[in-house]
Short mmCIF file of C-alpha atoms in Angstrom, two decimals:
data_model
loop_
_atom_site.label_atom_id
_atom_site.label_comp_id
_atom_site.label_asym_id
_atom_site.label_seq_id
_atom_site.Cartn_x
_atom_site.Cartn_y
_atom_site.Cartn_z
CA UNK A 1 83.22 191.57 185.83
CA UNK A 2 81.27 194.69 184.87
CA UNK A 3 77.60 194.35 184.00
CA UNK A 4 75.94 196.30 181.20
CA UNK A 5 72.94 198.12 182.69
CA UNK A 6 69.49 197.28 181.39
CA UNK A 7 68.08 199.90 179.04
CA UNK A 8 64.59 201.23 179.71
CA UNK A 9 62.01 201.24 176.93
CA UNK A 10 61.14 204.51 175.19
CA UNK A 11 58.15 206.56 176.28
CA UNK A 12 56.43 205.77 172.99
CA UNK A 13 56.77 202.05 173.70
CA UNK A 14 55.75 202.40 177.32
CA UNK A 15 52.62 204.38 176.51
CA UNK A 16 51.36 201.36 174.56
CA UNK A 17 51.10 199.49 177.86
CA UNK A 18 47.66 199.23 179.46
CA UNK A 19 48.75 199.02 183.13
CA UNK A 20 47.93 201.56 185.83
CA UNK A 21 51.21 203.41 185.46
CA UNK A 22 50.44 204.31 181.85
CA UNK A 23 46.64 204.72 181.93
CA UNK A 24 45.90 206.56 185.18
CA UNK A 25 47.04 210.01 183.99
CA UNK A 26 47.06 211.87 180.64
CA UNK A 27 50.00 211.45 178.26
CA UNK A 28 51.50 214.83 179.22
CA UNK A 29 52.15 213.55 182.76
CA UNK A 30 55.35 211.63 183.53
CA UNK A 31 54.28 208.73 185.80
CA UNK A 32 56.77 208.00 188.57
CA UNK A 33 54.26 206.93 191.23
CA UNK A 34 53.24 203.26 191.22
CA UNK A 35 55.95 200.57 191.52
CA UNK A 36 56.09 199.33 187.93
CA UNK A 37 59.34 199.06 186.00
CA UNK A 38 60.00 200.52 182.54
CA UNK A 39 62.08 197.63 181.16
CA UNK A 40 61.44 194.64 178.95
CA UNK A 41 60.71 191.42 180.77
CA UNK A 42 63.50 188.98 181.44
CA UNK A 43 63.86 186.90 178.25
CA UNK A 44 63.14 183.63 180.05
CA UNK A 45 59.85 185.02 181.33
CA UNK A 46 58.87 186.24 177.86
CA UNK A 47 59.75 182.85 176.37
CA UNK A 48 57.75 180.87 178.91
CA UNK A 49 54.66 183.08 178.68
CA UNK A 50 54.77 183.21 174.87
CA UNK A 51 54.97 179.43 174.74
CA UNK A 52 52.01 179.14 177.09
CA UNK A 53 49.93 181.46 174.89
CA UNK A 54 50.93 179.53 171.77
CA UNK A 55 49.78 176.28 173.38
CA UNK A 56 46.60 177.82 174.77
CA UNK A 57 47.91 176.91 178.21
CA UNK A 58 45.56 179.22 180.07
CA UNK A 59 43.79 176.91 182.49
CA UNK A 60 43.97 176.35 186.22
CA UNK A 61 47.21 176.32 188.19
CA UNK A 62 48.32 172.73 188.88
CA UNK A 63 48.92 171.36 192.41
CA UNK A 64 52.70 171.62 191.94
CA UNK A 65 53.61 174.37 189.45
CA UNK A 66 57.33 174.22 190.31
CA UNK A 67 57.34 177.30 192.54
CA UNK A 68 58.67 175.49 195.59
CA UNK A 69 61.80 174.12 193.93
CA UNK A 70 62.50 177.31 191.97
CA UNK A 71 62.20 179.54 195.05
CA UNK A 72 64.39 177.28 197.19
CA UNK A 73 67.16 177.30 194.58
CA UNK A 74 66.87 181.07 194.02
CA UNK A 75 67.09 181.78 197.75
CA UNK A 76 70.18 179.62 198.05
CA UNK A 77 71.83 181.17 194.99
CA UNK A 78 71.03 184.84 195.63
CA UNK A 79 70.80 185.08 199.43
CA UNK A 80 72.66 182.04 200.78
CA UNK A 81 69.41 181.11 202.51
CA UNK A 82 68.61 177.43 202.88
CA UNK A 83 64.83 177.10 202.77
CA UNK A 84 63.08 173.87 203.72
CA UNK A 85 61.01 172.95 200.63
CA UNK A 86 58.26 171.61 202.88
CA UNK A 87 57.86 175.10 204.34
CA UNK A 88 57.08 176.82 200.98
CA UNK A 89 53.49 177.56 199.88
CA UNK A 90 51.89 179.94 197.39
CA UNK A 91 48.91 182.22 196.79
CA UNK A 92 47.79 185.10 194.56
CA UNK A 93 49.88 188.00 195.87
CA UNK A 94 51.84 189.15 198.90
CA UNK A 95 49.01 191.02 200.60
CA UNK A 96 46.71 188.00 200.19
CA UNK A 97 49.32 185.89 201.94
CA UNK A 98 49.76 188.42 204.74
CA UNK A 99 46.02 188.60 205.38
CA UNK A 100 45.61 184.81 205.48
CA UNK A 101 48.52 184.42 207.92
CA UNK A 102 47.39 187.26 210.18
CA UNK A 103 43.89 185.80 210.36
CA UNK A 104 45.39 182.69 211.90
CA UNK A 105 47.88 184.22 214.33
CA UNK A 106 45.74 186.99 215.87
CA UNK A 107 42.23 187.13 217.29
CA UNK A 108 39.76 189.79 216.08
CA UNK A 109 40.57 193.13 217.68
CA UNK A 110 44.16 192.28 218.58
CA UNK A 111 46.86 194.77 217.66
CA UNK A 112 49.49 194.36 214.95
CA UNK A 113 52.63 196.50 214.93
CA UNK A 114 53.24 198.38 211.68
CA UNK A 115 56.40 200.45 211.23
CA UNK A 116 55.53 203.74 209.58
CA UNK A 117 56.03 205.29 207.08
CA UNK A 118 55.04 202.12 205.26
CA UNK A 119 53.43 200.71 202.12
CA UNK A 120 49.79 201.91 202.37
CA UNK A 121 48.11 198.47 201.95
CA UNK A 122 49.67 197.40 205.26
CA UNK A 123 47.00 199.39 207.11
CA UNK A 124 44.12 197.88 205.15
CA UNK A 125 45.60 194.40 205.36
CA UNK A 126 45.70 194.42 209.15
CA UNK A 127 42.10 195.61 209.28
CA UNK A 128 41.00 193.02 206.71
CA UNK A 129 42.49 190.33 208.94
CA UNK A 130 40.45 191.63 211.89
CA UNK A 131 43.36 193.35 213.62
CA UNK A 132 44.01 196.88 214.84
CA UNK A 133 47.03 198.80 213.58
CA UNK A 134 49.63 199.71 216.22
CA UNK A 135 51.97 202.27 214.67
CA UNK A 136 55.60 202.21 215.76
CA UNK A 137 57.49 204.59 213.46
CA UNK A 138 60.95 203.73 212.19
CA UNK A 139 63.74 205.59 213.95
CA UNK A 140 65.44 208.29 211.89
CA UNK A 141 69.20 207.90 212.11
CA UNK A 142 72.10 209.54 210.34
CA UNK A 143 71.88 208.41 206.72
CA UNK A 144 68.68 206.40 206.99
CA UNK A 145 66.27 204.56 209.27
CA UNK A 146 66.19 201.60 211.64
CA UNK A 147 63.68 199.57 213.61
CA UNK A 148 62.66 201.25 216.87
CA UNK A 149 63.26 198.25 219.11
CA UNK A 150 62.27 200.02 222.36
CA UNK A 151 59.06 201.11 220.65
CA UNK A 152 58.37 197.53 219.54
CA UNK A 153 59.02 196.30 223.07
CA UNK A 154 56.55 198.80 224.47
CA UNK A 155 53.87 197.79 221.96
CA UNK A 156 54.34 194.09 222.71
CA UNK A 157 54.35 194.72 226.46
CA UNK A 158 51.02 196.50 226.00
CA UNK A 159 49.46 193.54 224.24
CA UNK A 160 50.27 193.69 220.51
CA UNK A 161 50.26 190.11 219.21
CA UNK A 162 52.05 190.40 215.86
CA UNK A 163 54.53 192.52 213.93
CA UNK A 164 54.05 193.15 210.21
CA UNK A 165 57.58 193.77 208.97
CA UNK A 166 58.60 195.28 205.62
CA UNK A 167 62.06 193.92 204.77
CA UNK A 168 63.51 195.73 202.83
CA UNK A 169 61.31 198.62 203.87
CA UNK A 170 58.97 200.44 201.50
CA UNK A 171 59.14 203.47 201.06
CA UNK A 172 62.50 204.19 202.71
CA UNK A 173 64.39 201.36 201.01
CA UNK A 174 65.97 200.34 204.32
CA UNK A 175 67.74 196.98 204.38
CA UNK A 176 67.38 195.93 208.00
CA UNK A 177 70.53 194.56 209.59
CA UNK A 178 70.86 191.03 210.87
CA UNK A 179 71.33 192.47 214.35
CA UNK A 180 68.05 194.45 214.19
CA UNK A 181 66.13 191.49 212.80
CA UNK A 182 67.56 189.14 215.42
CA UNK A 183 66.64 191.58 218.18
CA UNK A 184 63.12 191.89 216.76
CA UNK A 185 62.81 188.10 216.76
CA UNK A 186 63.97 187.93 220.36
CA UNK A 187 61.32 190.46 221.39
CA UNK A 188 58.62 188.51 219.57
CA UNK A 189 59.71 185.31 221.33
CA UNK A 190 59.80 187.04 224.71
CA UNK A 191 56.20 188.20 224.39
CA UNK A 192 54.79 185.25 222.46
CA UNK A 193 54.19 187.32 219.33
CA UNK A 194 54.50 186.49 215.64
CA UNK A 195 56.45 188.32 212.92
CA UNK A 196 55.14 188.34 209.34
CA UNK A 197 57.78 189.69 206.96
CA UNK A 198 56.95 191.14 203.52
CA UNK A 199 60.17 190.59 201.54
CA UNK A 200 59.07 191.47 198.02
CA UNK A 201 61.99 193.92 197.53
CA UNK A 202 64.58 191.44 198.80
CA UNK A 203 66.34 190.72 195.47
CA UNK A 204 66.90 194.45 194.87
CA UNK A 205 69.59 195.30 197.44
CA UNK A 206 72.14 197.75 196.07
CA UNK A 207 75.92 197.43 196.19
CA UNK A 208 77.20 197.71 199.74
CA UNK A 209 73.99 196.33 201.26
CA UNK A 210 73.12 192.72 201.96
CA UNK A 211 69.52 191.60 202.23
CA UNK A 212 68.95 189.32 205.22
CA UNK A 213 65.74 187.24 205.04
CA UNK A 214 64.00 187.58 208.40
CA UNK A 215 63.66 183.81 208.83
CA UNK A 216 67.41 183.44 208.30
CA UNK A 217 68.37 186.21 210.75
CA UNK A 218 68.60 183.86 213.74
CA UNK A 219 67.24 180.51 214.96
CA UNK A 220 64.69 182.44 217.01
CA UNK A 221 63.47 184.31 213.93
CA UNK A 222 62.64 181.00 212.27
CA UNK A 223 60.67 179.97 215.35
CA UNK A 224 58.49 183.11 215.45
CA UNK A 225 58.16 184.06 211.82
CA UNK A 226 56.61 183.81 208.40
CA UNK A 227 57.84 185.42 205.18
CA UNK A 228 55.74 186.39 202.19
CA UNK A 229 57.35 187.39 198.91
CA UNK A 230 57.05 187.30 195.13
CA UNK A 231 59.05 187.86 191.97
CA UNK A 232 56.45 190.44 190.98
CA UNK A 233 58.24 193.60 192.12
CA UNK A 234 61.70 192.71 190.87
CA UNK A 235 60.55 191.31 187.53
CA UNK A 236 57.51 193.58 186.93
CA UNK A 237 54.91 190.83 187.19
CA UNK A 238 52.28 192.49 189.40
CA UNK A 239 49.48 191.70 186.95
CA UNK A 240 50.27 187.97 187.05
CA UNK A 241 49.06 186.71 190.39
CA UNK A 242 51.57 184.64 192.35
CA UNK A 243 53.30 184.96 195.73
CA UNK A 244 55.27 182.66 198.01
CA UNK A 245 54.54 182.08 201.70
CA UNK A 246 57.39 180.62 203.77
CA UNK A 247 57.07 179.10 207.24
CA UNK A 248 60.04 179.56 209.55
CA UNK A 249 59.55 176.28 211.40
CA UNK A 250 57.29 173.24 211.44
CA UNK A 251 54.52 174.76 213.64
CA UNK A 252 54.12 177.61 211.16
CA UNK A 253 54.22 175.13 208.28
CA UNK A 254 51.29 173.28 209.87
CA UNK A 255 49.40 176.56 209.98
CA UNK A 256 50.01 177.14 206.28
CA UNK A 257 49.09 173.57 205.37
CA UNK A 258 45.77 174.09 207.14
CA UNK A 259 44.83 177.13 205.03
CA UNK A 260 41.74 176.68 202.86
CA UNK A 261 42.50 175.21 199.45
CA UNK A 262 41.18 178.40 197.87
CA UNK A 263 44.21 180.32 199.16
CA UNK A 264 46.45 178.31 196.85
CA UNK A 265 43.88 178.31 194.04
CA UNK A 266 44.08 182.12 193.88
CA UNK A 267 47.50 181.72 192.25
CA UNK A 268 47.25 182.49 188.52
CA UNK A 269 48.79 180.01 186.11
CA UNK A 270 50.67 182.76 184.25
CA UNK A 271 51.84 184.11 187.61
CA UNK A 272 53.19 180.70 188.57
CA UNK A 273 54.89 180.21 185.20
CA UNK A 274 56.41 183.69 185.32
CA UNK A 275 57.63 183.34 188.91
CA UNK A 276 59.29 180.00 188.15
CA UNK A 277 60.99 181.56 185.12
CA UNK A 278 62.07 184.59 187.15
CA UNK A 279 63.62 182.42 189.84
CA UNK A 280 65.48 180.30 187.27
CA UNK A 281 69.26 180.73 186.80
CA UNK A 282 68.56 181.87 183.22
CA UNK A 283 67.09 185.11 184.62
CA UNK A 284 70.05 185.98 186.85
CA UNK A 285 71.87 187.96 184.15
CA UNK A 286 68.77 190.09 183.56
CA UNK A 287 68.48 190.77 187.30
CA UNK A 288 72.13 191.77 187.49
CA UNK A 289 71.63 194.15 184.55
CA UNK A 290 68.54 195.61 186.25
CA UNK A 291 70.48 196.18 189.46
CA UNK A 292 73.20 197.94 187.48
CA UNK A 293 70.61 200.23 185.87
CA UNK A 294 68.90 200.98 189.17
CA UNK A 295 72.26 201.67 190.79
CA UNK A 296 73.03 204.27 188.12
CA UNK A 297 69.61 205.89 188.52
CA UNK A 298 69.94 205.91 192.28
CA UNK A 299 73.20 207.86 191.99
CA UNK A 300 71.70 210.10 189.32
CA UNK A 301 68.76 210.98 191.55
CA UNK A 302 71.10 212.00 194.36
CA UNK A 303 72.84 214.39 191.95
CA UNK A 304 69.62 215.68 190.39
CA UNK A 305 68.06 216.53 193.73
CA UNK A 306 71.23 218.20 194.96
CA UNK A 307 71.37 220.35 191.82
CA UNK A 308 67.72 221.14 191.17
CA UNK A 309 65.93 220.69 194.51
CA UNK A 310 68.64 221.38 197.09
CA UNK A 311 66.17 221.82 199.95
CA UNK A 312 64.83 218.30 199.50
CA UNK A 313 65.82 215.81 202.18
CA UNK A 314 66.72 212.42 200.76
CA UNK A 315 68.71 209.36 201.75
CA UNK A 316 69.47 207.00 198.88
CA UNK A 317 67.66 203.68 199.46
CA UNK A 318 69.59 200.55 200.41
CA UNK A 319 67.34 198.50 198.12
CA UNK A 320 64.71 198.86 195.43
CA UNK A 321 63.75 201.56 192.96
CA UNK A 322 61.65 203.80 195.19
CA UNK A 323 62.93 207.05 196.70
CA UNK A 324 61.38 208.63 199.80
CA UNK A 325 61.88 212.38 199.49
CA UNK A 326 60.97 215.13 201.95
CA UNK A 327 60.05 218.25 199.98
CA UNK A 328 58.31 220.03 202.85
CA UNK A 329 60.82 222.91 202.70
CA UNK A 330 59.19 224.04 199.44
CA UNK A 331 55.84 224.76 201.08
CA UNK A 332 53.72 222.52 198.84
CA UNK A 333 51.57 221.37 201.73
CA UNK A 334 51.06 218.19 203.67
CA UNK A 335 50.50 216.21 200.47
CA UNK A 336 52.76 217.75 197.78
CA UNK A 337 51.96 215.17 195.09
CA UNK A 338 48.72 216.69 193.68
CA UNK A 339 50.32 220.13 193.45
CA UNK A 340 53.36 218.69 191.69
CA UNK A 341 51.18 216.73 189.27
CA UNK A 342 49.06 219.74 188.38
CA UNK A 343 51.89 222.24 188.07
CA UNK A 344 54.83 220.11 186.87
CA UNK A 345 52.98 217.29 185.09
CA UNK A 346 54.84 214.67 187.13
CA UNK A 347 52.91 212.03 189.06
CA UNK A 348 54.56 210.96 192.33
CA UNK A 349 53.11 208.83 195.12
CA UNK A 350 51.26 210.59 197.97
CA UNK A 351 53.42 210.78 201.09
CA UNK A 352 50.62 210.95 203.70
CA UNK A 353 49.22 207.60 202.50
CA UNK A 354 52.27 205.99 204.11
CA UNK A 355 51.35 207.34 207.55
CA UNK A 356 51.56 210.62 209.43
CA UNK A 357 55.33 210.63 208.91
CA UNK A 358 54.67 211.09 205.19
CA UNK A 359 53.51 214.69 205.52
CA UNK A 360 55.48 216.82 203.08
CA UNK A 361 56.92 213.74 201.37
CA UNK A 362 56.66 212.13 197.94
CA UNK A 363 57.74 208.71 196.75
CA UNK A 364 59.57 208.66 193.42
CA UNK A 365 59.88 205.56 191.23
CA UNK A 366 63.32 205.70 189.59
CA UNK A 367 62.91 202.41 187.72
CA UNK A 368 62.84 204.31 184.43
CA UNK A 369 65.27 205.76 181.89
CA UNK A 370 67.82 208.33 183.07
CA UNK A 371 66.29 210.80 180.60
CA UNK A 372 62.81 210.43 182.09
CA UNK A 373 64.15 210.74 185.63
CA UNK A 374 66.11 213.86 184.69
CA UNK A 375 63.13 215.45 182.96
CA UNK A 376 60.86 214.68 185.92
CA UNK A 377 63.15 216.33 188.47
CA UNK A 378 63.70 219.34 186.21
CA UNK A 379 59.94 219.75 185.80
CA UNK A 380 59.45 219.70 189.56
CA UNK A 381 62.27 222.19 190.05
CA UNK A 382 60.56 224.43 187.51
CA UNK A 383 57.64 225.08 189.84
CA UNK A 384 59.79 226.23 192.75
CA UNK A 385 59.06 229.94 193.31
CA UNK A 386 61.92 232.18 192.23
#
């Protein structure tokens, strides 16, 4: 059965928002940088939050806000992943969860593998946890990227104690295969290392790609891993603080149970309410409509770049609404984003912030209307020298 794609809000409506995407730059700049979506919230989320405001339900998050049950059912329904409810915990956001886990699985000064180019907070998160970043770039392959397993092996042989995985990967949109994830788990087990998997983009796999939760990749993955995720990226809830931490096996669950109570207390009540509503079956139709819209925009971006910026190097992402585009052929420098913003009035994310591999790159958020995406690419093409 065909799904009607979600329609993005108009620019006039969006500019009434007070979030970073709409307040960082002047109104003449099209913002396609930060990972916020341009759609209305899922109706179930709007209903739940509106009811909470009406009741004045703005206090502390209760000991059991329903996140555990909602996440377990969502994972079963959307991924075919059977999660042990006793292995599910929560905190304020994904990076908070990653830091708290890393603090308990590495000693100060130990190295943590990070696969570049990668979401910039990964670098700060490792350092906040007392670790040292060990960069193992993704391998460029025909049509995309994959985990550099020999590079991971070398890093673990040389003493790295943990791997911080991005699954699906940001910014490339790579959906890692079950085979790659299983092999990564086997390496971690061989060297006594831990894998912490950020899976915030998991629900956003495009047609033809299947998201595999790391902890479900193999029995070994469950024995060496943790997952941290949230509904915030898929359902545009970043301002409402809530994330889920999942232990792969009972030893990891004991580690999470031993976290200070404050880790759980950092969860916002509205974040908990919104995440439970997002994971409910009532929100599935909205998610399907979002995926249909993102699928159309993904295809549109391929065509727009081919027509207007033919020297750009771009592989359509397997998941998500972020496009990793190499525009180095146009000579806009190591960090093209400021030049593009000044000259074309389009704000894109800064490639070099994702690691050295980001030189000459920009990250484009295509979670917007087709008209905005088209206008943005045309503006950028307009500054290409004749």
